[in-house]
Every structure is written in structure tokens, then in C-alpha cells.
Amino acid sequence: MAASTKPVMIVGVDESEQSFYALEWTLDHFLVPSAPNPPFNLIIVHSKPTPVSSMGFTVPGVDIMSHVDEDLKKIANRVVEKAKELCVSKSVTDATIEIVEGDARNVLCDAVERHHAAILAVGSHGHGAIKR
């Protein structure tokens, strides 16, 4: 009998408190209770914005893009480290973490399609019911 593969669960994270709440909630409700044999393969995806999209403008003759890109890489590394720490604190050591450059909406949809994910979890924007 062939071994069945586990369904994939993707959690999108950024530097927001809400995204880490979503990651923690996912760990607590789907992975920790069934440890050491969780029912899902967890993939954590961070979308790193492009320098141009985060600035909204360019300045001809001035190379600030490389500085902006360096800052975005530092933010991405901090997000990934925080996600790893949260997983380790919950004894989840087999999560895959990806950093993909691009718009978060497209990056997450592409990740779901690429990994054939059964579940996509993301945090809220932090808006209240009226603003939503």
C-alpha cells in the first residue's frame, strides 16, 4: 500500500501582529494537538515587496533602490526568524519557510497553486467590523 501524502497548509506571514496571531492559532489548533504526527505539511510564506512597490516612486540618477532592497531583506529575515521561533516554541520543527518577492496577494495564490494547498491561513488587516 502506497504511503499517502499529507495535505499542505500555507500560512502567510508579514511583520504584523495579526499574521503571527494567525500562525500561532494555526499551530495551536492544527499541528500541536496531533504532534509528533501532524495531519498537515506546514509551509510558511512571507511576501517580500519589491523596492519599487514599497517606495512608490523612483529618483533618476540616485541609487536608493539597493538601500531599500537591503531594508526589505532585513525585514524579511526578521519575519522568518520570528516565525521559526514561534514554531520551535510550539515544538513544530518541520515547517518549510519561503520568502518570495512580489505582491502578497499574488505570492500567496501562487504558493497555494504550486503546493496544491488544502488550507490557506492569513491574519486580518487589523480593521474593526465597521471599517471592514
Backbone as a printed PyTorch tensor [residue, N CA C, xyz], in Angstrom:
tensor([[[  0.8460,  -1.1880,   0.0000],
         [  0.0000,   0.0000,   0.0000],
         [  0.8870,   1.2450,   0.0000]],

        [[  0.6240,   2.1600,  -0.8830],
         [  1.4310,   3.3660,  -1.0050],
         [  1.1420,   4.3200,   0.1470]],

        [[  2.1960,   4.9900,   0.5850],
         [  2.0360,   5.9620,   1.6610],
         [  1.3280,   7.2010,   1.1200]],

        [[  0.3300,   7.6650,   1.8520],
         [ -0.3780,   8.8570,   1.4060],
         [  0.3710,  10.1000,   1.8800]],

        [[  0.3360,  11.1310,   1.0540],
         [  0.9900,  12.3710,   1.4410],
         [  0.0020,  13.2160,   2.2170]],

        [[  0.5390,  13.9810,   3.1210],
         [ -0.3060,  14.8570,   3.9420],
         [ -0.7210,  16.0710,   3.1260]],

        [[ -1.9170,  16.5890,   3.3910],
         [ -2.3020,  17.8360,   2.7310],
         [ -1.4150,  18.9890,   3.2140]],

        [[ -1.3070,  19.9830,   2.3810],
         [ -0.4620,  21.1390,   2.6830],
         [ -1.3120,  22.2670,   3.2390]],

        [[ -0.7800,  22.9080,   4.2850],
         [ -1.3850,  24.1090,   4.8580],
         [ -0.3690,  25.2310,   4.7100]],

        [[ -0.8060,  26.3490,   4.1350],
         [  0.0610,  27.5110,   3.9670],
         [ -0.4110,  28.6060,   4.9020]],

        [[  0.5470,  29.2190,   5.6040],
         [  0.2530,  30.3750,   6.4500],
         [  1.0790,  31.5430,   5.9160]],

        [[  0.3950,  32.6200,   5.5670],
         [  1.0720,  33.8280,   5.1090],
         [  1.4340,  34.7000,   6.2920]],

        [[  2.7080,  35.1090,   6.3570],
         [  3.1440,  35.9750,   7.4560],
         [  3.8150,  37.2300,   6.9100]],

        [[  3.6400,  38.3130,   7.6520],
         [  4.3770,  39.5450,   7.4200],
         [  4.7890,  40.0680,   8.7870]],

        [[  5.1620,  41.3280,   8.8800],
         [  5.6340,  41.8350,  10.1770],
         [  4.5010,  42.2120,  11.1230]],

        [[  3.2530,  42.0090,  10.7200],
         [  2.1240,  42.4140,  11.5510],
         [  1.8360,  41.4330,  12.6870]],

        [[  1.3020,  41.9860,  13.7400],
         [  0.8850,  41.1820,  14.8900],
         [ -0.2080,  40.1840,  14.4830]],

        [[ -1.0900,  40.6100,  13.5850],
         [ -2.1980,  39.7580,  13.1620],
         [ -1.7150,  38.5090,  12.4260]],

        [[ -0.6700,  38.6390,  11.6290],
         [ -0.1930,  37.4650,  10.8970],
         [  0.4340,  36.4480,  11.8470]],

        [[  1.0970,  36.9290,  12.8800],
         [  1.6800,  35.9900,  13.8470],
         [  0.6140,  35.3810,  14.7510]],

        [[ -0.4560,  36.1170,  14.9720],
         [ -1.5930,  35.5270,  15.6790],
         [ -2.1670,  34.3810,  14.8480]],

        [[ -2.2990,  34.6000,  13.5290],
         [ -2.8170,  33.5490,  12.6440],
         [ -1.8910,  32.3280,  12.6420]],

        [[ -0.5840,  32.5620,  12.6270],
         [  0.3660,  31.4450,  12.6750],
         [  0.2480,  30.6960,  13.9930]],

        [[  0.2140,  31.4350,  15.0960],
         [  0.1020,  30.7860,  16.4020],
         [ -1.2080,  30.0090,  16.5240]],

        [[ -2.3060,  30.5950,  16.0630],
         [ -3.6070,  29.9260,  16.1200],
         [ -3.5670,  28.6330,  15.3010]],

        [[ -2.9800,  28.7070,  14.1210],
         [ -2.8690,  27.5350,  13.2500],
         [ -2.0400,  26.4470,  13.9230]],

        [[ -0.9240,  26.8320,  14.5060],
         [ -0.0840,  25.8520,  15.2050],
         [ -0.8560,  25.2050,  16.3500]],

        [[ -1.5190,  26.0310,  17.1580],
         [ -2.2360,  25.5270,  18.3340],
         [ -3.4170,  24.6260,  17.9860]],

        [[ -4.0920,  24.9140,  16.8920],
         [ -5.3220,  24.1750,  16.5730],
         [ -5.1410,  23.0310,  15.5790]],

        [[ -4.1030,  23.0850,  14.7600],
         [ -3.9460,  22.0500,  13.7440],
         [ -2.7160,  21.1770,  13.9170]],

        [[ -1.6400,  21.7200,  14.4640],
         [ -0.3910,  20.9670,  14.4730],
         [  0.0170,  20.4620,  15.8550]],

        [[ -0.0620,  21.3010,  16.8600],
         [  0.3840,  20.9090,  18.2030],
         [ -0.4360,  19.7590,  18.7810]],

        [[ -1.7800,  19.7720,  18.6780],
         [ -2.5490,  18.6880,  19.3020],
         [ -2.2340,  17.3010,  18.7390]],

        [[ -1.7820,  17.2220,  17.5040],
         [ -1.5250,  15.9220,  16.8990],
         [ -0.0410,  15.5890,  16.8160]],

        [[  0.8030,  16.3740,  17.4770],
         [  2.2460,  16.1180,  17.4540],
         [  2.5200,  14.7580,  18.0740]],

        [[  3.4960,  14.0350,  17.6370],
         [  4.5310,  14.3870,  16.6580],
         [  4.1550,  14.0560,  15.2240]],

        [[  2.9080,  13.6960,  14.9690],
         [  2.4950,  13.3460,  13.6080],
         [  1.3450,  14.2460,  13.1560]],

        [[  1.6370,  15.5180,  12.8360],
         [  0.5620,  16.4470,  12.4610],
         [ -0.1030,  16.0330,  11.1540]],

        [[ -1.3560,  16.4020,  10.9740],
         [ -2.0870,  15.9940,   9.7730],
         [ -1.7550,  16.8270,   8.5270]],

        [[ -0.9490,  17.8660,   8.6750],
         [ -0.6250,  18.7430,   7.5500],
         [  0.8760,  18.9440,   7.4330]],

        [[  1.3220,  19.2090,   6.2080],
         [  2.6630,  19.7410,   5.9810],
         [  2.5100,  21.2570,   5.9970]],

        [[  3.2210,  21.9120,   6.8970],
         [  3.1000,  23.3560,   7.0660],
         [  4.1360,  24.0820,   6.2230]],

        [[  3.6480,  25.0490,   5.4360],
         [  4.5280,  25.9320,   4.6720],
         [  4.1870,  27.3580,   5.0650]],

        [[  5.1880,  28.0790,   5.5490],
         [  5.0130,  29.4750,   5.9410],
         [  5.5970,  30.3300,   4.8300]],

        [[  4.7920,  31.2710,   4.3340],
         [  5.2030,  32.0890,   3.1910],
         [  5.2240,  33.5590,   3.5970]],

        [[  6.3640,  34.1910,   3.3280],
         [  6.4790,  35.6410,   3.5240],
         [  6.6830,  36.2820,   2.1590]],

        [[  5.8790,  37.2800,   1.8540],
         [  5.9960,  38.0110,   0.6010],
         [  6.8320,  39.2610,   0.8490]],

        [[  7.9960,  39.3150,   0.2040],
         [  8.8570,  40.4930,   0.3230],
         [  8.5000,  41.4510,  -0.8090]],

        [[  8.0520,  42.6550,  -0.4730],
         [  7.7110,  43.6140,  -1.5350],
         [  8.9380,  43.9700,  -2.3710]],

        [[  8.7000,  44.3670,  -3.5950],
         [  9.7990,  44.8570,  -4.4230],
         [ 10.1510,  46.2680,  -3.9590]],

        [[ 11.3840,  46.6960,  -4.1480],
         [ 11.7540,  48.0570,  -3.7260],
         [ 10.8860,  49.1350,  -4.3720]],

        [[ 10.5700,  48.9760,  -5.6500],
         [  9.7710,  49.9940,  -6.3440],
         [  8.3680,  50.0720,  -5.7550]],

        [[  7.7670,  48.9100,  -5.4570],
         [  6.4000,  48.9260,  -4.9270],
         [  6.3460,  49.5010,  -3.5220]],

        [[  7.4130,  49.3510,  -2.7620],
         [  7.3820,  49.8840,  -1.4060],
         [  7.6920,  51.3750,  -1.3630]],

        [[  8.3710,  51.8780,  -2.3880],
         [  8.6700,  53.3150,  -2.4350],
         [  7.5660,  54.0910,  -3.1330]],

        [[  7.0460,  53.5270,  -4.1970],
         [  6.0030,  54.2100,  -4.9430],
         [  6.5330,  55.2070,  -5.9610]],

        [[  7.8520,  55.4340,  -5.9660],
         [  8.4420,  56.3540,  -6.9250],
         [  9.9170,  56.0060,  -7.0920]],

        [[ 10.5090,  56.5140,  -8.1310],
         [ 11.9550,  56.3580,  -8.3290],
         [ 12.5660,  57.7330,  -8.5310]],

        [[ 13.8430,  57.8320,  -8.2370],
         [ 14.5640,  59.0830,  -8.4160],
         [ 15.6700,  58.8260,  -9.4320]],

        [[ 15.5760,  59.4230, -10.6240],
         [ 16.6060,  59.1950, -11.6430],
         [ 17.9830,  59.6260, -11.1490]],

        [[ 18.9750,  58.7730, -11.4070],
         [ 20.3490,  59.1200, -11.0580],
         [ 20.7180,  58.8530,  -9.6060]],

        [[ 19.7710,  58.4540,  -8.7870],
         [ 20.0640,  58.1890,  -7.3780],
         [ 19.7920,  56.7110,  -7.1090]],

        [[ 20.8010,  56.0180,  -6.5900],
         [ 20.6540,  54.5840,  -6.3380],
         [ 20.1990,  54.3390,  -4.8970]],

        [[ 18.9330,  54.6020,  -4.6520],
         [ 18.4010,  54.2970,  -3.3280],
         [ 17.7010,  52.9450,  -3.3190]],

        [[ 17.4840,  52.3810,  -4.5100],
         [ 16.8120,  51.0770,  -4.6020],
         [ 17.5840,  50.0000,  -3.8520]],

        [[ 18.9090,  50.0250,  -3.9560],
         [ 19.7010,  48.9960,  -3.2760],
         [ 19.5620,  49.1240,  -1.7560]],

        [[ 19.4560,  50.3520,  -1.2600],
         [ 19.2700,  50.5580,   0.1830],
         [ 17.8850,  50.0950,   0.6240]],

        [[ 16.8880,  50.4030,  -0.1800],
         [ 15.5230,  49.9700,   0.1300],
         [ 15.4470,  48.4500,   0.0980]],

        [[ 16.0860,  47.8310,  -0.9050],
         [ 16.0810,  46.3700,  -1.0070],
         [ 16.7680,  45.7330,   0.2040]],

        [[ 17.8560,  46.3210,   0.6500],
         [ 18.5450,  45.8050,   1.8450],
         [ 17.6330,  45.8590,   3.0690]],

        [[ 16.9190,  46.9710,   3.2220],
         [ 15.9840,  47.0840,   4.3470],
         [ 14.8740,  46.0510,   4.2480]],

        [[ 14.3460,  45.8310,   3.0440],
         [ 13.2920,  44.8340,   2.8600],
         [ 13.7960,  43.4240,   3.1570]],

        [[ 15.0510,  43.1420,   2.8040],
         [ 15.6490,  41.8350,   3.1160],
         [ 15.7960,  41.6590,   4.6260]],

        [[ 16.1870,  42.7200,   5.3250],
         [ 16.3130,  42.6520,   6.7950],
         [ 14.9570,  42.3890,   7.4400]],

        [[ 13.9320,  43.0670,   6.9420],
         [ 12.5800,  42.8480,   7.4690],
         [ 12.1540,  41.4090,   7.2160]],

        [[ 12.3970,  40.9090,   6.0150],
         [ 12.0360,  39.5290,   5.6760],
         [ 12.7580,  38.5440,   6.5960]],

        [[ 14.0340,  38.7860,   6.8540],
         [ 14.7870,  37.8940,   7.7470],
         [ 14.2460,  37.9320,   9.1710]],

        [[ 13.8520,  39.1230,   9.6380],
         [ 13.2550,  39.2260,  10.9800],
         [ 11.9370,  38.4670,  11.0470]],

        [[ 11.1180,  38.6010,  10.0250],
         [  9.8210,  37.9010,   9.9800],
         [ 10.0450,  36.3940,  10.0130]],

        [[ 10.9780,  35.9210,   9.1980],
         [ 11.2620,  34.4880,   9.1240],
         [ 11.7960,  33.9770,  10.4610]],

        [[ 12.6960,  34.7170,  11.0790],
         [ 13.2370,  34.2920,  12.3710],
         [ 12.1490,  34.2220,  13.4360]],

        [[ 11.2690,  35.2140,  13.4410],
         [ 10.1680,  35.2100,  14.4120],
         [  9.2400,  34.0240,  14.1720]],

        [[  8.9700,  33.7070,  12.9060],
         [  8.1250,  32.5490,  12.5810],
         [  8.7960,  31.2550,  13.0350]],

        [[ 10.1020,  31.1390,  12.7870],
         [ 10.8410,  29.9450,  13.2260],
         [ 10.7910,  29.8010,  14.7420]],

        [[ 11.0180,  30.9060,  15.4440],
         [ 10.9970,  30.8750,  16.9150],
         [  9.6330,  30.4420,  17.4340]],

        [[  8.5770,  30.9490,  16.8270],
         [  7.2250,  30.5750,  17.2500],
         [  6.9870,  29.0890,  17.0100]],

        [[  7.4050,  28.5890,  15.8630],
         [  7.2430,  27.1580,  15.5700],
         [  8.0240,  26.3030,  16.5670]],

        [[  9.2610,  26.6720,  16.8170],
         [ 10.0890,  25.9010,  17.7560],
         [  9.4920,  25.9430,  19.1570]],

        [[  8.9420,  27.0890,  19.5650],
         [  8.3340,  27.1890,  20.8980],
         [  7.1220,  26.2780,  21.0350]],

        [[  6.5210,  25.9100,  19.8930],
         [  5.3600,  25.0090,  19.8910],
         [  5.7720,  23.5860,  19.5070]],

        [[  7.0760,  23.3380,  19.4450],
         [  7.6460,  22.0320,  19.0880],
         [  7.3020,  21.5980,  17.6730]],

        [[  7.1290,  22.5540,  16.7850],
         [  6.9140,  22.2590,  15.3670],
         [  8.2280,  22.5760,  14.6650]],

        [[  8.9300,  21.5270,  14.2670],
         [ 10.2710,  21.7050,  13.7190],
         [ 10.3770,  21.3940,  12.2340]],

        [[  9.2860,  20.9390,  11.6290],
         [  9.3800,  20.5380,  10.2300],
         [  8.6540,  21.4790,   9.2790]],

        [[  8.4240,  22.7030,   9.6880],
         [  7.7710,  23.6810,   8.8120],
         [  8.7560,  24.1470,   7.7430]],

        [[  8.2480,  24.3470,   6.5610],
         [  9.0340,  24.9080,   5.4630],
         [  8.7260,  26.3940,   5.4030]],

        [[  9.7750,  27.2110,   5.2560],
         [  9.5740,  28.6600,   5.2040],
         [ 10.1020,  29.1820,   3.8840]],

        [[  9.2690,  29.9710,   3.2090],
         [  9.6400,  30.5550,   1.9210],
         [  9.5450,  32.0730,   1.9880]],

        [[ 10.5230,  32.7310,   1.3650],
         [ 10.4520,  34.1790,   1.1400],
         [ 10.3560,  34.3580,  -0.3710]],

        [[  9.2820,  35.0020,  -0.8140],
         [  9.0570,  35.1930,  -2.2410],
         [  8.8250,  36.6760,  -2.4840]],

        [[  9.5290,  37.2250,  -3.4660],
         [  9.3670,  38.6430,  -3.7860],
         [  8.1270,  38.8530,  -4.6380]],

        [[  7.3250,  39.8430,  -4.2540],
         [  6.1510,  40.1930,  -5.0410],
         [  5.0090,  40.6480,  -4.1590]],

        [[  3.8910,  40.9450,  -4.8030],
         [  2.6830,  41.3600,  -4.1070],
         [  2.1290,  40.1740,  -3.3130]],

        [[  1.7820,  40.3950,  -2.0650],
         [  1.3570,  39.3070,  -1.1750],
         [  0.1800,  38.5220,  -1.7390]],

        [[ -0.7670,  39.2060,  -2.3420],
         [ -1.9350,  38.5040,  -2.9000],
         [ -1.5100,  37.5010,  -3.9610]],

        [[ -0.6520,  37.9280,  -4.8580],
         [ -0.1890,  37.0410,  -5.9230],
         [  0.7230,  35.9440,  -5.3950]],

        [[  1.6130,  36.3110,  -4.4870],
         [  2.5520,  35.3420,  -3.9230],
         [  1.7980,  34.2200,  -3.2160]],

        [[  0.8040,  34.5730,  -2.4070],
         [  0.0530,  33.5500,  -1.6710],
         [ -0.7790,  32.6800,  -2.6040]],

        [[ -1.4250,  33.2910,  -3.5810],
         [ -2.2110,  32.4990,  -4.5430],
         [ -1.3060,  31.5530,  -5.3300]],

        [[ -0.1380,  32.0320,  -5.7470],
         [  0.8110,  31.1840,  -6.4600],
         [  1.3010,  30.0340,  -5.5800]],

        [[  1.5460,  30.3220,  -4.3010],
         [  2.0110,  29.2780,  -3.3810],
         [  0.9470,  28.2070,  -3.1910]],

        [[ -0.3000,  28.6260,  -3.0570],
         [ -1.4000,  27.6640,  -2.9110],
         [ -1.4600,  26.7610,  -4.1390]],

        [[ -1.3610,  27.3670,  -5.2940],
         [ -1.4190,  26.5910,  -6.5410],
         [ -0.2010,  25.6820,  -6.6900]],

        [[  0.9750,  26.2020,  -6.4320],
         [  2.2270,  25.4450,  -6.6000],
         [  2.3030,  24.2340,  -5.6720]],

        [[  1.8260,  24.4170,  -4.4200],
         [  1.9180,  23.3430,  -3.4220],
         [  0.6240,  22.5360,  -3.3080]],

        [[ -0.3910,  22.9050,  -4.0970],
         [ -1.6980,  22.2350,  -4.0330],
         [ -2.2210,  22.2440,  -2.5930]],

        [[ -2.1700,  23.4180,  -1.9760],
         [ -2.5450,  23.5540,  -0.5690],
         [ -4.0360,  23.3310,  -0.3550]],

        [[ -4.3440,  22.6700,   0.7460],
         [ -5.7340,  22.4420,   1.1370],
         [ -6.2690,  23.6220,   1.9340]],

        [[ -5.3710,  24.3040,   2.6660],
         [ -5.7790,  25.4100,   3.5310],
         [ -4.7790,  26.5560,   3.3980]],

        [[ -5.3110,  27.7790,   3.3420],
         [ -4.5050,  28.9950,   3.3910],
         [ -4.9790,  29.7970,   4.5890]],

        [[ -4.0620,  30.1110,   5.4940],
         [ -4.4080,  30.9100,   6.6770],
         [ -3.6280,  32.2250,   6.6320]],

        [[ -4.3410,  33.3170,   6.8700],
         [ -3.7190,  34.6400,   6.9300],
         [ -4.3540,  35.4150,   8.0780]],

        [[ -3.6570,  36.4220,   8.5540],
         [ -4.2140,  37.2850,   9.5940],
         [ -5.1060,  38.3370,   8.9660]],

        [[ -5.8070,  39.0520,   9.8340],
         [ -6.6650,  40.1390,   9.3550],
         [ -5.8220,  41.3810,   9.1450]],

        [[ -6.4330,  42.4050,   8.6140],
         [ -5.7350,  43.6950,   8.4460],
         [ -5.7340,  44.4900,   9.7380]],

        [[ -6.3970,  43.9830,  10.7580],
         [ -6.4930,  44.7280,  11.9940],
         [ -7.6150,  45.7400,  11.9760]],

        [[ -8.4590,  45.6850,  10.9300],
         [ -9.6100,  46.5870,  10.8590],
         [-10.7280,  46.0690,  11.7580]],

        [[-11.4800,  46.9750,  12.3100],
         [-12.6670,  46.6000,  13.0660],
         [-13.8110,  46.2640,  12.1250]],

        [[-14.9370,  45.8410,  12.6810],
         [-16.0810,  45.4200,  11.8780],
         [-16.6080,  46.5590,  11.0030]],

        [[-16.6090,  47.7810,  11.4950],
         [-17.1500,  48.8960,  10.7320],
         [-16.2420,  49.2350,   9.5510]],

        [[-14.9400,  49.3110,   9.7840],
         [-14.0080,  49.6540,   8.7100],
         [-13.9720,  48.5520,   7.6540]],

        [[-14.0950,  47.2730,   8.0850],
         [-14.1150,  46.1660,   7.1230],
         [-15.3080,  46.3050,   6.2290]]])
